[in-house]
CSV table of C-alpha atoms and ligand atoms in Angstrom, one decimal:
chain,number,residue,atom,x,y,z
A,1493,MET,CA,-0.7,3.4,17.2
A,1494,ASN,CA,-3.1,5.5,19.4
A,1495,PRO,CA,-6.4,7.2,18.1
A,1496,ASP,CA,-4.3,10.3,18.9
A,1497,SER,CA,-1.2,9.2,16.5
A,1498,GLN,CA,-3.2,8.0,13.8
A,1499,LEU,CA,-5.3,11.2,13.5
A,1500,LYS,CA,-1.9,13.4,13.8
A,1501,GLN,CA,-1.1,11.3,11.0
A,1502,SER,CA,-4.4,11.5,8.7
A,1503,SER,CA,-4.0,15.6,9.1
A,1504,SER,CA,-0.8,15.8,7.4
A,1505,ARG,CA,0.2,13.8,4.0
A,1506,LEU,CA,-1.8,10.7,3.8
A,1507,HIS,CA,-1.0,7.0,3.2
A,1508,ALA,CA,-2.9,5.2,0.4
A,1509,ALA,CA,-2.3,1.4,-0.4
A,1510,ILE,CA,-3.7,-0.2,-3.5
A,1511,ILE,CA,-4.0,-3.8,-4.6
A,1512,MET,CA,-3.5,-3.6,-8.1
A,1513,ASP,CA,-5.7,-6.2,-9.4
A,1514,GLY,CA,-7.2,-7.2,-13.0
A,1515,ASN,CA,-4.1,-7.1,-15.1
A,1516,GLY,CA,-4.8,-10.6,-16.8
A,1517,ARG,CA,-8.9,-10.0,-17.1
A,1518,TRP,CA,-7.9,-6.8,-18.8
A,1519,ALA,CA,-5.7,-9.1,-21.1
A,1520,ALA,CA,-8.1,-11.8,-21.6
A,1521,SER,CA,-10.6,-8.6,-22.4
A,1522,HIS,CA,-8.4,-7.5,-25.2
A,1523,GLY,CA,-7.3,-11.0,-26.7
A,1524,LEU,CA,-3.8,-10.4,-25.0
A,1525,PRO,CA,-1.9,-12.8,-23.1
A,1526,ARG,CA,-1.7,-12.2,-19.2
A,1527,LEU,CA,2.0,-10.5,-19.6
A,1528,ALA,CA,0.5,-7.9,-21.8
A,1529,GLY,CA,-1.9,-6.9,-18.7
A,1530,HIS,CA,1.1,-6.6,-16.5
A,1531,PHE,CA,2.9,-4.4,-18.9
A,1532,ALA,CA,-0.4,-2.2,-19.2
A,1533,GLY,CA,-0.7,-2.3,-15.1
A,1534,ALA,CA,3.1,-0.9,-14.9
A,1535,LYS,CA,2.1,2.1,-17.1
A,1536,THR,CA,-0.7,2.7,-14.9
A,1537,ILE,CA,1.6,3.1,-11.8
A,1538,ARG,CA,3.4,5.9,-13.6
A,1539,ARG,CA,0.5,7.9,-13.9
A,1540,ILE,CA,-0.8,7.1,-10.1
A,1541,VAL,CA,2.5,8.3,-8.6
A,1542,ALA,CA,2.2,11.3,-10.8
A,1543,ALA,CA,-1.3,12.2,-9.4
A,1544,ALA,CA,-0.4,11.1,-5.6
A,1545,PRO,CA,0.9,14.2,-4.2
A,1546,ALA,CA,-1.4,16.7,-5.6
A,1547,LEU,CA,-4.3,14.3,-4.1
A,1548,GLY,CA,-2.6,14.6,-0.4
A,1549,ILE,CA,-0.5,11.6,-0.7
A,1550,GLY,CA,2.6,11.2,1.0
A,1551,THR,CA,3.0,7.7,1.4
A,1552,LEU,CA,1.5,5.1,-1.7
A,1553,THR,CA,2.1,1.3,-1.3
A,1554,LEU,CA,1.3,-0.7,-4.4
A,1555,TYR,CA,0.8,-4.5,-4.0
A,1556,ALA,CA,3.0,-5.7,-6.5
A,1557,PHE,CA,3.7,-9.3,-6.2
A,1558,SER,CA,2.2,-11.6,-3.3
A,1559,LYS,CA,3.6,-14.2,-1.4
A,1560,ASN,CA,1.1,-16.8,-2.9
A,1561,ASN,CA,2.0,-15.5,-6.6
A,1562,TRP,CA,4.4,-17.6,-6.7
A,1563,GLU,CA,2.0,-20.3,-7.3
A,1564,ARG,CA,1.5,-19.5,-10.6
A,1565,PRO,CA,3.1,-20.5,-14.1
A,1566,ALA,CA,6.8,-20.4,-14.4
A,1567,GLU,CA,6.0,-18.6,-17.1
A,1568,GLU,CA,4.3,-15.4,-15.7
A,1569,VAL,CA,6.5,-15.7,-12.8
A,1570,GLY,CA,9.4,-15.4,-14.7
A,1571,GLY,CA,7.8,-12.5,-17.1
A,1572,LEU,CA,6.8,-10.7,-13.9
A,1573,MET,CA,10.5,-10.6,-12.5
A,1574,ARG,CA,12.1,-9.3,-15.8
A,1575,LEU,CA,9.1,-6.6,-16.1
A,1576,PHE,CA,9.9,-5.7,-12.3
A,1577,GLU,CA,13.8,-5.2,-13.4
A,1578,ASP,CA,13.1,-3.3,-16.4
A,1579,PHE,CA,10.6,-1.5,-14.6
A,1580,PHE,CA,13.0,-0.1,-11.2
A,1581,ARG,CA,15.7,0.4,-14.4
A,1582,THR,CA,13.7,2.4,-16.2
A,1583,GLU,CA,11.1,4.2,-14.0
A,1584,ARG,CA,14.5,5.4,-11.6
A,1585,GLU,CA,15.4,8.8,-13.5
A,1586,TRP,CA,11.9,9.8,-13.7
A,1587,TRP,CA,11.4,9.0,-10.1
A,1588,ILE,CA,14.4,11.1,-8.8
A,1589,GLU,CA,13.1,14.1,-11.2
A,1590,GLN,CA,9.6,14.2,-9.3
A,1591,GLY,CA,11.2,13.8,-6.1
A,1592,VAL,CA,9.9,10.0,-5.7
A,1593,ARG,CA,11.4,8.2,-3.3
A,1594,LEU,CA,11.4,4.0,-3.5
A,1595,SER,CA,11.1,1.6,-1.0
A,1596,VAL,CA,10.5,-2.4,-1.6
A,1597,ILE,CA,8.8,-3.8,1.0
A,1598,GLY,CA,8.9,-8.1,1.8
A,1599,ARG,CA,10.8,-11.0,1.8
A,1600,ARG,CA,14.5,-10.1,-0.4
A,1601,ASN,CA,16.0,-13.9,-0.1
A,1602,ARG,CA,14.0,-15.3,-3.1
A,1603,LEU,CA,14.0,-12.7,-5.8
A,1604,PRO,CA,16.5,-13.2,-8.5
A,1605,SER,CA,20.1,-11.2,-8.3
A,1606,PRO,CA,19.4,-9.0,-11.0
A,1607,LEU,CA,16.1,-7.9,-10.0
A,1608,LEU,CA,17.4,-7.2,-6.2
A,1609,MET,CA,20.3,-4.9,-7.8
A,1610,GLU,CA,18.0,-3.0,-9.6
A,1611,ILE,CA,16.1,-2.7,-6.4
A,1612,GLU,CA,19.2,-1.6,-4.0
A,1613,ASN,CA,20.3,0.8,-7.1
A,1614,SER,CA,16.9,2.7,-7.1
A,1615,GLN,CA,16.3,2.7,-3.3
A,1616,TYR,CA,19.7,4.5,-2.9
A,1617,LEU,CA,19.5,6.5,-6.0
A,1618,THR,CA,15.9,7.7,-5.0
A,1619,ARG,CA,16.6,8.3,-1.3
A,1620,GLY,CA,16.8,11.9,-1.5
A,1621,GLY,CA,12.6,12.1,-2.9
A,1622,GLU,CA,10.5,14.1,-0.7
A,1623,ARG,CA,7.3,14.4,-2.6
A,1624,LEU,CA,6.3,10.8,-2.4
A,1625,HIS,CA,7.3,7.5,-0.5
A,1626,LEU,CA,6.4,5.0,-3.3
A,1627,ARG,CA,6.8,1.8,-1.4
A,1628,LEU,CA,6.3,-1.5,-3.9
A,1629,ALA,CA,5.6,-4.8,-1.8
A,1630,VAL,CA,7.2,-7.7,-3.8
A,1631,ASP,CA,7.1,-11.5,-2.0
A,1632,TYR,CA,4.9,-10.0,0.5
A,1633,SER,CA,2.2,-12.0,2.8
A,1634,GLY,CA,1.2,-9.6,5.6
A,1635,GLN,CA,0.8,-13.0,7.9
A,1636,ASP,CA,4.3,-14.0,7.6
A,1637,ALA,CA,5.5,-10.2,8.4
A,1638,ILE,CA,3.2,-10.5,11.5
A,1639,LEU,CA,4.6,-14.3,12.4
A,1640,ASP,CA,8.2,-13.1,11.9
A,1641,ALA,CA,8.0,-9.9,14.1
A,1642,ALA,CA,5.9,-11.7,17.0
A,1643,GLN,CA,9.1,-14.0,16.9
A,1644,ARG,CA,11.1,-11.2,17.4
A,1645,LEU,CA,9.4,-9.8,20.2
A,1646,ASP,CA,11.5,-9.5,23.2
A,1647,SER,CA,10.2,-11.7,26.2
A,1648,GLY,CA,11.7,-9.1,28.9
A,1649,SER,CA,9.9,-6.2,27.8
A,1650,PRO,CA,5.9,-5.6,27.6
A,1651,ALA,CA,5.0,-6.2,23.8
A,1652,THR,CA,3.5,-2.5,23.4
A,1653,ARG,CA,1.8,-1.4,19.8
A,1654,GLU,CA,4.5,0.8,18.9
A,1655,ARG,CA,7.5,-2.0,19.4
A,1656,PHE,CA,5.3,-4.4,17.2
A,1657,SER,CA,5.1,-1.7,14.5
A,1658,SER,CA,8.5,-1.1,14.5
A,1659,LEU,CA,9.5,-5.0,14.7
A,1660,LEU,CA,6.9,-5.1,11.6
A,1661,ALA,CA,8.7,-3.0,9.6
A,1662,GLN,CA,12.0,-4.4,10.5
A,1663,VAL,CA,10.7,-7.8,8.9
A,1664,VAL,CA,9.9,-6.2,5.5
A,1665,HIS,CA,12.3,-3.6,5.2
A,1666,ALA,CA,10.0,-0.8,5.8
A,1667,ALA,CA,10.7,2.5,8.3
A,1668,ALA,CA,8.5,2.6,11.2
A,1669,GLU,CA,6.7,5.8,10.3
A,1670,ASP,CA,5.0,4.8,7.5
A,1671,GLN,CA,3.1,2.0,8.8
A,1672,ASN,CA,-0.5,3.2,9.2
A,1673,VAL,CA,-2.7,3.2,6.0
A,1674,ASP,CA,-5.4,5.7,5.6
A,1675,LEU,CA,-7.2,4.3,2.7
A,1676,LEU,CA,-7.0,1.2,1.1
A,1677,ILE,CA,-8.3,0.6,-2.5
A,1678,ARG,CA,-8.6,-3.0,-4.3
A,1679,THR,CA,-9.2,-2.6,-8.0
A,1680,GLY,CA,-10.7,-5.4,-10.5
A,1681,ARG,CA,-13.7,-5.8,-8.8
A,1682,GLU,CA,-12.4,-8.7,-6.0
A,1683,GLN,CA,-13.3,-7.7,-2.5
A,1684,ARG,CA,-10.9,-9.1,-0.3
A,1685,LEU,CA,-7.4,-8.2,1.1
A,1686,SER,CA,-5.7,-11.2,-0.2
A,1687,ASP,CA,-2.8,-11.3,2.8
A,1688,PHE,CA,-1.8,-7.4,2.1
A,1689,LEU,CA,-0.8,-4.7,5.4
A,1690,LEU,CA,-3.4,-6.9,7.8
A,1691,TRP,CA,-1.9,-5.0,10.9
A,1692,GLU,CA,-1.5,-1.5,9.3
A,1693,ILE,CA,-4.9,-1.5,7.8
A,1694,ALA,CA,-6.6,-1.6,11.4
A,1695,TYR,CA,-8.4,2.0,10.5
A,1696,ALA,CA,-7.9,2.4,7.1
A,1697,GLU,CA,-11.1,3.7,5.0
A,1698,LEU,CA,-11.7,0.6,2.0
A,1699,PHE,CA,-12.7,1.2,-1.6
A,1700,PHE,CA,-13.2,-1.3,-4.2
A,1701,SER,CA,-12.9,-0.3,-7.9
A,1702,PRO,CA,-14.4,-2.3,-10.7
A,1703,ARG,CA,-11.9,-1.0,-12.9
A,1704,TYR,CA,-9.2,-3.5,-14.2
A,1705,TRP,CA,-6.1,-1.9,-12.9
A,1706,PRO,CA,-4.5,-0.9,-16.5
A,1707,ASP,CA,-8.0,1.2,-16.8
A,1708,PHE,CA,-7.6,2.6,-13.6
A,1709,THR,CA,-7.0,6.3,-14.1
A,1710,PRO,CA,-6.1,9.3,-12.2
A,1711,GLU,CA,-9.5,10.8,-12.5
A,1712,ASP,CA,-10.8,7.4,-10.7
A,1713,PHE,CA,-8.1,7.9,-7.9
A,1714,LYS,CA,-9.3,11.6,-7.4
A,1715,GLY,CA,-13.0,10.2,-7.0
A,1716,ILE,CA,-12.2,8.1,-4.2
A,1717,MET,CA,-10.0,10.6,-2.6
A,1718,GLU,CA,-13.2,13.2,-2.6
A,1719,GLU,CA,-15.2,10.2,-1.2
A,1720,PHE,CA,-12.3,9.6,1.3
A,1721,TRP,CA,-12.6,13.4,2.6
A,1722,ARG,CA,-16.8,13.0,2.7
A,1723,ARG,CA,-15.8,10.0,5.1
A,1724,GLU,CA,-16.1,10.4,9.1
A,1725,ARG,CA,-13.0,8.6,10.4
A,1726,ARG,CA,-13.9,8.0,14.3
A,1727,PHE,CA,-11.3,5.7,15.8
A,1728,GLY,CA,-14.2,4.5,18.0
A,1729,ARG,CA,-15.0,7.7,19.3
A,1730,LEU,CA,-18.0,9.1,19.1
A,1731,SER,CA,-18.5,12.3,15.7
A,1732,PRO,CA,-17.6,15.2,17.4
A,1733,ALA,CA,-21.6,16.1,16.7
A,1734,LEU,CA,-22.7,13.9,19.3
A,1735,GLU,CA,-20.6,14.5,21.8
A,1736,GLN,CA,-21.9,15.0,25.5
A,1737,PRO,CA,-20.7,18.3,27.3
A,1738,PRO,CA,-18.4,16.9,30.6
A,1739,LEU,CA,-20.2,15.2,33.5
A,1740,ALA,CA,-20.3,18.7,35.9
A,1741,GLU,CA,-22.0,20.6,33.3
A,1742,MET,CA,-24.8,18.1,32.3
A,1743,PRO,CA,-27.9,19.0,33.9
A,1744,LEU,CA,-29.2,16.3,36.5
A,1745,PRO,CA,-31.2,13.7,35.3
A,1746,VAL,CA,-35.1,14.6,37.1
A,1747,SER,CA,-35.8,11.8,39.8
A,1748,VAL,CA,-39.4,10.3,40.0
B,27,IPE,C1,-2.7,-8.5,-10.6
B,27,IPE,O1,-3.2,-8.8,-11.7
B,27,IPE,C2,-1.1,-8.3,-10.6
B,27,IPE,C3,-0.5,-9.6,-10.0
B,27,IPE,C4,-1.1,-10.1,-9.2
B,27,IPE,C5,0.9,-9.7,-10.3
B,27,IPE,P1,-3.8,-10.4,-11.6
B,27,IPE,O2,-2.4,-10.8,-12.3
B,27,IPE,O3,-4.2,-11.0,-10.5
B,27,IPE,O4,-5.1,-10.0,-12.7
B,27,IPE,P2,-6.6,-10.8,-12.8
B,27,IPE,O5,-6.8,-11.2,-11.1
B,27,IPE,O6,-5.8,-12.0,-12.9
B,27,IPE,O7,-6.9,-10.7,-13.4
B,28,IPE,C1,-3.5,-9.8,-5.0
B,28,IPE,O1,-4.0,-10.0,-6.2
B,28,IPE,C2,-1.8,-9.8,-5.5
B,28,IPE,C3,-1.7,-8.6,-6.0
B,28,IPE,C4,-2.2,-7.8,-6.7
B,28,IPE,C5,-0.1,-8.7,-6.2
B,28,IPE,P1,-4.0,-11.6,-6.6
B,28,IPE,O2,-4.7,-12.0,-7.8
B,28,IPE,O3,-3.0,-12.4,-6.3
B,28,IPE,O4,-5.2,-11.9,-5.6
B,28,IPE,P2,-6.3,-13.0,-5.1
B,28,IPE,O5,-5.7,-14.4,-5.8
B,28,IPE,O6,-7.7,-12.8,-6.1
B,28,IPE,O7,-6.9,-13.5,-3.9
B,29,MG,MG1,-5.8,-11.1,-9.4
């Protein structure tokens, strides 16, 4: 997690994370029940996954269900769990064709067992995918992940960023190499993080799209990527244009 490794990661394929928000408001604006918004949102995932590799994305992490989303009405939560189950079952053939490797990150032990089975099958069957690593965050909380990882720190050895990152990956069932996020997008007008990837976004570029997630298009994604490339990521350093020559080559200050 030092600036050099961040720079190295950002010069290869990028890690984009998306908070897919606005399904409920999209549905309301069409006079539809909230679940219809979640169905429409699932279709957007396919279009965005299809577009991602050509936009330079190697890892795409999508926020599908937060820990706090359990607080929603039972009907919506139950509908979402069934939707996820169908989604994994129906998408995986296409993921295999597209070279997509799926991982689900977050807490597992509260998910219904038919959903868990679909997750395990999809992860196993897509394990050879090399074009895109698709990570779906389900029952995810960034704060809980940090707490759980902190509890696993071994007090006998120094707590380094690398060690902590790998513990953080372990507690959410993720791979350690995919931790640092290069850019984070949130759709649906809100401008907050809602407990997503708090450690991993330390140097991510942030983008907020006014579109509701079901209306978010590959063209919107491309526009954000163009803006990403226009930004200068400094990681705390100076812009190369402002960098001074080494001290030995500098003219001595004129004494008064
Ligand atoms: C995001 O859309 C999807 C989930 C949280 C599961 P919302 O359901 O939060 O949609 P809005 O924010 O109510 O419009
Ligand atoms: C964040 O959206 C979670 C997901 C997109 C899965 P929420 O709609 O739950 O977030 P808040 O309540 O607006 O912060
Ligand atoms: Mg929302």
